[in-house]
Amino acid sequence: MVFGAVEAGGTKFVVAIGDETGKVIKRETYPTTEPGETMKYVEQFFKQYEDELEAIGVGSFGPIDVRKSSPTYGYITSTPKLAWRNYDIVGALKNAFHVPIGFTTDVNAAALGEVTLGAAEGLSSCMYITIGTGIGAGAVVNGKMLEGYSHPEMGHIMVRRHKHDRYTGNCPYHDDCLEGLAAGGAIEKRWGKKAVELADNEEVWNLEAHYIAQALMNYSLILSPERIVIGGGVMKQRQVFPLVRQKLKTLIAGYIQLPDLEEYIVPPKLEDDAGITGCILLAIQTKQEN
Ligand code: ADP
Ligand code: ZN
């Protein structure tokens, strides 16, 4: 009995087989090119386990259609990656394997991974935010991944611009939303260097924390999660964590009670495995529901 997992990312696909505890048994990574090519590798990988495969969990880059009653349920929808636009990823896997398929965002899957086996283990709610090329966030509330009419897109919330920040923002939809001002791409365009090369520039990370702290204030006020896990390439700059905690404290201004900030805002414990682990756990949940 094994569970399949697909972490579908904009640059790479990670596929894995896991056991009933969520542990990765075998994994492979393929570049995200076009569906005809990438999905062929995904299918070849799972074919080896076809006899034991119970279900597959897919955590995908988005936007995706997670509304069960929708005619395009299971599709990757309005992604800027043209080859994947309106692609029926769940349908393709279902046709190939005839097992139940769970489908959610990459960040919802990562939240499920962290709350079950990672930095928020034992809690009933947590958020997972990735600050990488873009910004995405998912959440688990009362043990369930957060979805409503669709899935949350918490990277695109509006934040107040810092009074000295003249960068216009680079979100193709909203210019200066959180992602447009604070994702890795925005840092690189604003400062003209790769984020990793700016490690010693305090101004960069103070400004970054200014935006992240506002987002965390909004998430805290709206969702009241027990823990917020922040991963993604940009957060490899660990000096940002204390700056974010300090600015969040100032913004909240004592209005609501938060957990101890050292425990509230943390890096992922599963590190780069949060997403793929969450996809295995999603497969397990999906099997139980079917
Ligand atoms: P993706 O978002 O594509 O899944 P990542 O989470 O690795 O991938 O994010 C890539 C972004 O993170 C890029 O903008 C890159 O410049 C930035 N980044 C990667 N490593 C670091 C680092 N050590 N310090 C700061 N920024 C980093
Ligand atoms: Zn946006």
Tab-separated table of C-alpha atoms and ligand atoms in Angstrom:
chain	number	residue	atom	x	y	z
A	1	MET	CA	0.000	0.000	0.000
A	2	VAL	CA	1.623	3.260	-1.143
A	3	PHE	CA	0.448	6.815	-1.725
A	4	GLY	CA	1.465	8.985	-4.652
A	5	ALA	CA	2.355	12.668	-4.450
A	6	VAL	CA	2.851	15.333	-7.096
A	7	GLU	CA	4.178	18.744	-6.124
A	8	ALA	CA	3.604	20.696	-9.306
A	9	GLY	CA	5.794	23.801	-9.344
A	10	GLY	CA	6.374	26.439	-11.962
A	11	THR	CA	9.992	25.385	-12.472
A	12	LYS	CA	9.990	21.756	-11.361
A	13	PHE	CA	7.684	18.865	-10.611
A	14	VAL	CA	8.516	16.682	-7.624
A	15	VAL	CA	6.866	13.277	-7.576
A	16	ALA	CA	7.039	10.806	-4.715
A	17	ILE	CA	5.744	7.605	-3.286
A	18	GLY	CA	5.064	7.649	0.424
A	19	ASP	CA	3.895	5.307	3.139
A	20	GLU	CA	0.810	5.555	5.350
A	21	THR	CA	2.669	7.760	7.857
A	22	GLY	CA	3.486	10.395	5.237
A	23	LYS	CA	7.132	9.374	4.897
A	24	VAL	CA	8.740	9.723	1.468
A	25	ILE	CA	9.884	6.322	0.149
A	26	LYS	CA	11.046	7.319	-3.313
A	27	ARG	CA	11.117	10.619	-5.179
A	28	GLU	CA	12.091	12.140	-8.485
A	29	THR	CA	12.200	15.641	-9.927
A	30	TYR	CA	11.467	16.769	-13.483
A	31	PRO	CA	11.640	20.209	-15.063
A	32	THR	CA	8.290	21.873	-15.775
A	33	THR	CA	8.294	22.141	-19.561
A	34	GLU	CA	4.963	21.426	-21.204
A	35	PRO	CA	2.243	19.046	-20.016
A	36	GLY	CA	2.811	16.468	-22.788
A	37	GLU	CA	6.413	16.038	-21.699
A	38	THR	CA	6.383	16.606	-17.933
A	39	MET	CA	3.276	14.499	-17.346
A	40	LYS	CA	4.745	11.641	-19.356
A	41	TYR	CA	7.561	11.405	-16.789
A	42	VAL	CA	5.080	11.666	-13.913
A	43	GLU	CA	3.018	8.806	-15.330
A	44	GLN	CA	6.080	6.642	-15.974
A	45	PHE	CA	7.138	7.141	-12.355
A	46	PHE	CA	3.788	6.059	-10.891
A	47	LYS	CA	3.419	3.148	-13.354
A	48	GLN	CA	6.164	1.360	-11.425
A	49	TYR	CA	3.908	1.336	-8.342
A	50	GLU	CA	0.569	0.880	-10.091
A	51	ASP	CA	-0.374	-2.337	-8.256
A	52	GLU	CA	0.063	-0.828	-4.783
A	53	LEU	CA	-1.028	2.752	-5.456
A	54	GLU	CA	-4.009	3.775	-3.253
A	55	ALA	CA	-4.435	7.449	-4.130
A	56	ILE	CA	-2.518	10.455	-5.411
A	57	GLY	CA	-2.277	13.901	-3.778
A	58	VAL	CA	-1.505	16.853	-6.037
A	59	GLY	CA	-0.319	20.218	-4.703
A	60	SER	CA	-0.080	22.592	-7.621
A	61	PHE	CA	1.012	26.076	-8.560
A	62	GLY	CA	-2.026	28.125	-9.371
A	63	PRO	CA	-4.443	29.484	-9.819
A	64	ILE	CA	-6.232	26.145	-9.956
A	65	ASP	CA	-9.877	25.092	-9.896
A	66	VAL	CA	-10.639	23.291	-6.627
A	67	ARG	CA	-14.405	23.771	-6.708
A	68	LYS	CA	-15.822	20.262	-6.904
A	69	SER	CA	-19.006	21.347	-8.703
A	70	SER	CA	-17.141	23.260	-11.408
A	71	PRO	CA	-16.880	21.837	-14.945
A	72	THR	CA	-13.178	22.655	-14.849
A	73	TYR	CA	-12.509	21.125	-11.406
A	74	GLY	CA	-8.963	19.759	-11.333
A	75	TYR	CA	-7.603	22.198	-13.901
A	76	ILE	CA	-4.683	24.558	-13.647
A	77	THR	CA	-6.460	27.703	-14.870
A	78	SER	CA	-5.150	31.219	-15.494
A	79	THR	CA	-1.443	30.615	-14.975
A	80	PRO	CA	0.993	32.840	-16.858
A	81	LYS	CA	2.709	29.599	-17.970
A	82	LEU	CA	0.844	29.356	-21.255
A	83	ALA	CA	1.438	25.657	-21.949
A	84	TRP	CA	-0.289	24.821	-18.646
A	85	ARG	CA	-3.198	27.214	-18.948
A	86	ASN	CA	-6.536	25.353	-18.692
A	87	TYR	CA	-4.746	22.034	-18.273
A	88	ASP	CA	-6.726	19.202	-16.665
A	89	ILE	CA	-4.027	17.747	-14.419
A	90	VAL	CA	-6.415	15.762	-12.212
A	91	GLY	CA	-8.177	14.309	-15.261
A	92	ALA	CA	-4.863	13.225	-16.774
A	93	LEU	CA	-3.857	11.357	-13.590
A	94	LYS	CA	-7.298	9.850	-13.122
A	95	ASN	CA	-7.327	8.505	-16.674
A	96	ALA	CA	-3.918	6.959	-16.211
A	97	PHE	CA	-4.377	5.422	-12.747
A	98	HIS	CA	-8.066	5.109	-11.770
A	99	VAL	CA	-7.371	5.975	-8.111
A	100	PRO	CA	-8.819	8.861	-6.038
A	101	ILE	CA	-6.923	12.103	-6.623
A	102	GLY	CA	-6.686	14.886	-4.016
A	103	PHE	CA	-6.083	18.362	-5.403
A	104	THR	CA	-5.046	21.580	-3.701
A	105	THR	CA	-2.493	24.372	-3.938
A	106	ASP	CA	1.202	23.744	-3.332
A	107	VAL	CA	1.051	25.981	-0.260
A	108	ASN	CA	-2.047	24.361	1.219
A	109	ALA	CA	-0.223	21.037	0.866
A	110	ALA	CA	2.839	22.500	2.584
A	111	ALA	CA	0.637	23.755	5.440
A	112	LEU	CA	-0.778	20.240	5.822
A	113	GLY	CA	2.764	18.829	5.852
A	114	GLU	CA	3.994	21.255	8.501
A	115	VAL	CA	0.941	20.898	10.746
A	116	THR	CA	1.066	17.104	10.626
A	117	LEU	CA	4.772	16.313	10.724
A	118	GLY	CA	6.661	19.593	10.851
A	119	ALA	CA	7.003	22.921	12.641
A	120	ALA	CA	3.343	23.058	13.693
A	121	GLU	CA	2.989	19.386	14.621
A	122	GLY	CA	0.302	18.801	17.216
A	123	LEU	CA	-1.550	22.063	16.527
A	124	SER	CA	-4.929	22.170	14.811
A	125	SER	CA	-4.252	25.247	12.692
A	126	CYS	CA	-1.309	26.780	10.912
A	127	MET	CA	-0.404	28.862	7.924
A	128	TYR	CA	2.361	28.169	5.458
A	129	ILE	CA	3.744	31.064	3.446
A	130	THR	CA	6.354	30.827	0.739
A	131	ILE	CA	8.365	33.879	-0.213
A	132	GLY	CA	10.211	32.839	-3.332
A	133	THR	CA	9.863	33.886	-6.940
A	134	GLY	CA	6.302	34.805	-5.962
A	135	ILE	CA	4.418	34.769	-2.670
A	136	GLY	CA	1.797	32.182	-1.827
A	137	ALA	CA	0.153	31.079	1.363
A	138	GLY	CA	-2.011	28.213	2.456
A	139	ALA	CA	-3.630	27.281	5.723
A	140	VAL	CA	-4.960	24.414	7.729
A	141	VAL	CA	-7.847	25.278	10.044
A	142	ASN	CA	-9.194	22.649	12.453
A	143	GLY	CA	-7.163	20.014	10.642
A	144	LYS	CA	-8.612	20.859	7.200
A	145	MET	CA	-6.955	22.723	4.381
A	146	LEU	CA	-8.582	26.085	3.880
A	147	GLU	CA	-10.686	26.365	0.753
A	148	GLY	CA	-13.872	28.301	0.113
A	149	TYR	CA	-15.388	29.295	-3.201
A	150	SER	CA	-11.871	28.698	-4.479
A	151	HIS	CA	-8.510	28.574	-2.754
A	152	PRO	CA	-6.897	31.462	-0.890
A	153	GLU	CA	-4.397	33.608	-2.810
A	154	MET	CA	-2.900	35.360	0.169
A	155	GLY	CA	0.229	36.533	-1.642
A	156	HIS	CA	-1.780	39.183	-3.475
A	157	ILE	CA	-3.160	41.165	-0.548
A	158	MET	CA	-2.676	44.906	-0.435
A	159	VAL	CA	-0.126	46.365	1.944
A	160	ARG	CA	0.828	49.927	2.783
A	161	ARG	CA	3.838	51.123	0.872
A	162	HIS	CA	6.860	52.221	2.900
A	163	LYS	CA	7.190	55.970	2.620
A	164	HIS	CA	10.695	55.724	1.167
A	165	ASP	CA	9.970	52.875	-1.257
A	166	ARG	CA	9.823	54.217	-4.809
A	167	TYR	CA	9.670	50.814	-6.527
A	168	THR	CA	6.418	50.532	-8.494
A	169	GLY	CA	5.976	46.792	-7.866
A	170	ASN	CA	5.971	43.952	-10.371
A	171	CYS	CA	2.771	41.986	-9.971
A	172	PRO	CA	1.337	41.688	-13.488
A	173	TYR	CA	-2.177	41.975	-12.054
A	174	HIS	CA	-1.898	44.506	-9.202
A	175	ASP	CA	1.539	46.135	-9.434
A	176	ASP	CA	2.142	46.819	-5.753
A	177	CYS	CA	0.361	44.004	-3.912
A	178	LEU	CA	2.417	42.039	-1.357
A	179	GLU	CA	3.922	39.799	-4.035
A	180	GLY	CA	4.598	42.788	-6.278
A	181	LEU	CA	6.586	44.510	-3.530
A	182	ALA	CA	8.167	41.718	-1.509
A	183	ALA	CA	8.703	38.514	-3.530
A	184	GLY	CA	12.187	37.550	-4.677
A	185	GLY	CA	11.499	39.013	-8.115
A	186	ALA	CA	10.553	42.383	-6.609
A	187	ILE	CA	13.659	42.471	-4.415
A	188	GLU	CA	15.836	41.801	-7.442
A	189	LYS	CA	14.202	44.461	-9.592
A	190	ARG	CA	14.131	47.095	-6.860
A	191	TRP	CA	17.766	46.709	-5.861
A	192	GLY	CA	19.219	45.475	-9.167
A	193	LYS	CA	20.883	42.418	-7.622
A	194	LYS	CA	19.966	38.872	-6.674
A	195	ALA	CA	18.438	38.669	-3.193
A	196	VAL	CA	21.213	36.393	-1.979
A	197	GLU	CA	23.801	39.033	-2.967
A	198	LEU	CA	22.026	41.596	-0.772
A	199	ALA	CA	22.449	39.534	2.405
A	200	ASP	CA	24.487	42.252	4.174
A	201	ASN	CA	22.305	45.186	3.202
A	202	GLU	CA	20.196	45.989	6.274
A	203	GLU	CA	17.955	48.404	4.410
A	204	VAL	CA	16.826	45.585	2.098
A	205	TRP	CA	15.753	43.302	4.923
A	206	ASN	CA	14.158	46.037	7.001
A	207	LEU	CA	11.989	46.947	4.035
A	208	GLU	CA	11.240	43.269	3.380
A	209	ALA	CA	10.187	42.822	7.015
A	210	HIS	CA	8.046	45.969	6.775
A	211	TYR	CA	5.913	44.255	4.127
A	212	ILE	CA	5.938	40.734	5.559
A	213	ALA	CA	4.915	41.998	9.009
A	214	GLN	CA	1.898	43.796	7.542
A	215	ALA	CA	0.839	40.616	5.783
A	216	LEU	CA	1.216	38.623	9.012
A	217	MET	CA	-0.838	41.198	10.876
A	218	ASN	CA	-3.654	40.787	8.338
A	219	TYR	CA	-3.448	37.004	8.374
A	220	SER	CA	-3.425	36.983	12.183
A	221	LEU	CA	-6.447	39.257	12.407
A	222	ILE	CA	-8.431	37.315	9.816
A	223	LEU	CA	-7.493	33.702	10.514
A	224	SER	CA	-5.989	33.637	13.993
A	225	PRO	CA	-3.704	30.691	13.183
A	226	GLU	CA	-1.785	29.034	15.998
A	227	ARG	CA	1.479	29.162	14.066
A	228	ILE	CA	2.820	30.770	10.895
A	229	VAL	CA	5.519	28.879	9.024
A	230	ILE	CA	7.432	30.931	6.448
A	231	GLY	CA	9.586	29.251	3.820
A	232	GLY	CA	10.780	29.885	0.278
A	233	GLY	CA	14.137	31.030	-1.061
A	234	VAL	CA	14.000	34.588	0.299
A	235	MET	CA	13.446	33.363	3.868
A	236	LYS	CA	16.788	31.560	3.722
A	237	GLN	CA	17.885	35.010	4.938
A	238	ARG	CA	17.197	34.037	8.528
A	239	GLN	CA	17.931	37.580	9.798
A	240	VAL	CA	14.490	38.529	8.472
A	241	PHE	CA	12.676	36.463	11.109
A	242	PRO	CA	13.535	38.636	14.140
A	243	LEU	CA	12.846	41.806	12.130
A	244	VAL	CA	9.423	40.495	11.143
A	245	ARG	CA	8.559	39.510	14.731
A	246	GLN	CA	9.581	42.922	16.026
A	247	LYS	CA	7.620	44.836	13.383
A	248	LEU	CA	4.568	42.610	13.840
A	249	LYS	CA	4.608	43.345	17.560
A	250	THR	CA	4.657	47.080	16.853
A	251	LEU	CA	1.838	46.827	14.315
A	252	ILE	CA	-0.439	44.717	16.515
A	253	ALA	CA	0.149	47.261	19.293
A	254	GLY	CA	-1.197	44.943	21.959
A	255	TYR	CA	-4.661	44.858	20.411
A	256	ILE	CA	-4.915	41.067	20.177
A	257	GLN	CA	-3.193	38.259	22.023
A	258	LEU	CA	-0.709	36.319	19.934
A	259	PRO	CA	1.352	33.278	20.890
A	260	ASP	CA	4.951	33.914	21.929
A	261	LEU	CA	6.366	35.416	18.727
A	262	GLU	CA	9.442	33.151	18.699
A	263	GLU	CA	7.070	30.196	18.466
A	264	TYR	CA	4.445	31.917	16.362
A	265	ILE	CA	6.619	32.829	13.373
A	266	VAL	CA	8.991	30.064	12.418
A	267	PRO	CA	10.842	28.564	9.451
A	268	PRO	CA	9.653	25.229	8.039
A	269	LYS	CA	10.849	22.127	9.862
A	270	LEU	CA	10.356	19.893	6.827
A	271	GLU	CA	12.391	22.443	4.846
A	272	ASP	CA	12.067	21.757	1.136
A	273	ASP	CA	9.989	18.615	1.845
A	274	ALA	CA	6.965	20.435	3.291
A	275	GLY	CA	5.074	20.410	-0.009
A	276	ILE	CA	5.746	16.850	-1.108
A	277	THR	CA	5.037	15.504	2.391
A	278	GLY	CA	1.749	17.415	2.395
A	279	CYS	CA	0.871	15.843	-0.959
A	280	ILE	CA	1.393	12.344	0.470
A	281	LEU	CA	-0.793	13.280	3.456
A	282	LEU	CA	-3.416	14.638	1.068
A	283	ALA	CA	-3.384	11.313	-0.786
A	284	ILE	CA	-3.934	9.508	2.531
A	285	GLN	CA	-6.845	11.852	3.425
A	286	THR	CA	-8.325	11.393	-0.048
A	287	LYS	CA	-8.169	7.616	0.238
A	288	GLN	CA	-9.968	7.776	3.602
A	289	GLU	CA	-12.714	9.937	2.112
A	290	ASN	CA	-13.285	7.651	-0.890
B	1	ADP	P1	10.272	29.181	-6.292
B	1	ADP	O1	9.585	30.343	-5.685
B	1	ADP	O2	10.556	29.365	-7.738
B	1	ADP	O3	9.630	27.876	-5.974
B	1	ADP	P2	12.374	29.559	-4.308
B	1	ADP	O4	11.493	29.388	-3.151
B	1	ADP	O5	13.737	28.960	-4.243
B	1	ADP	O6	11.731	29.038	-5.655
B	1	ADP	O7	12.519	31.113	-4.545
B	1	ADP	C1	13.350	31.667	-5.504
B	1	ADP	C2	13.579	33.137	-5.102
B	1	ADP	O8	14.250	33.156	-3.837
B	1	ADP	C3	14.457	33.896	-6.069
B	1	ADP	O9	13.936	35.220	-6.198
B	1	ADP	C4	15.808	33.913	-5.388
B	1	ADP	O10	16.523	35.089	-5.691
B	1	ADP	C5	15.456	33.879	-3.919
B	1	ADP	N1	16.463	33.183	-3.125
B	1	ADP	C6	16.873	31.913	-3.269
B	1	ADP	N2	17.834	31.598	-2.359
B	1	ADP	C7	18.007	32.717	-1.626
B	1	ADP	C8	18.850	33.052	-0.516
B	1	ADP	N3	19.708	32.185	0.009
B	1	ADP	N4	18.741	34.306	-0.012
B	1	ADP	C9	17.880	35.189	-0.537
B	1	ADP	N5	17.076	34.941	-1.562
B	1	ADP	C10	17.131	33.726	-2.109
B	2	ZN	ZN	-0.783	40.690	-7.148
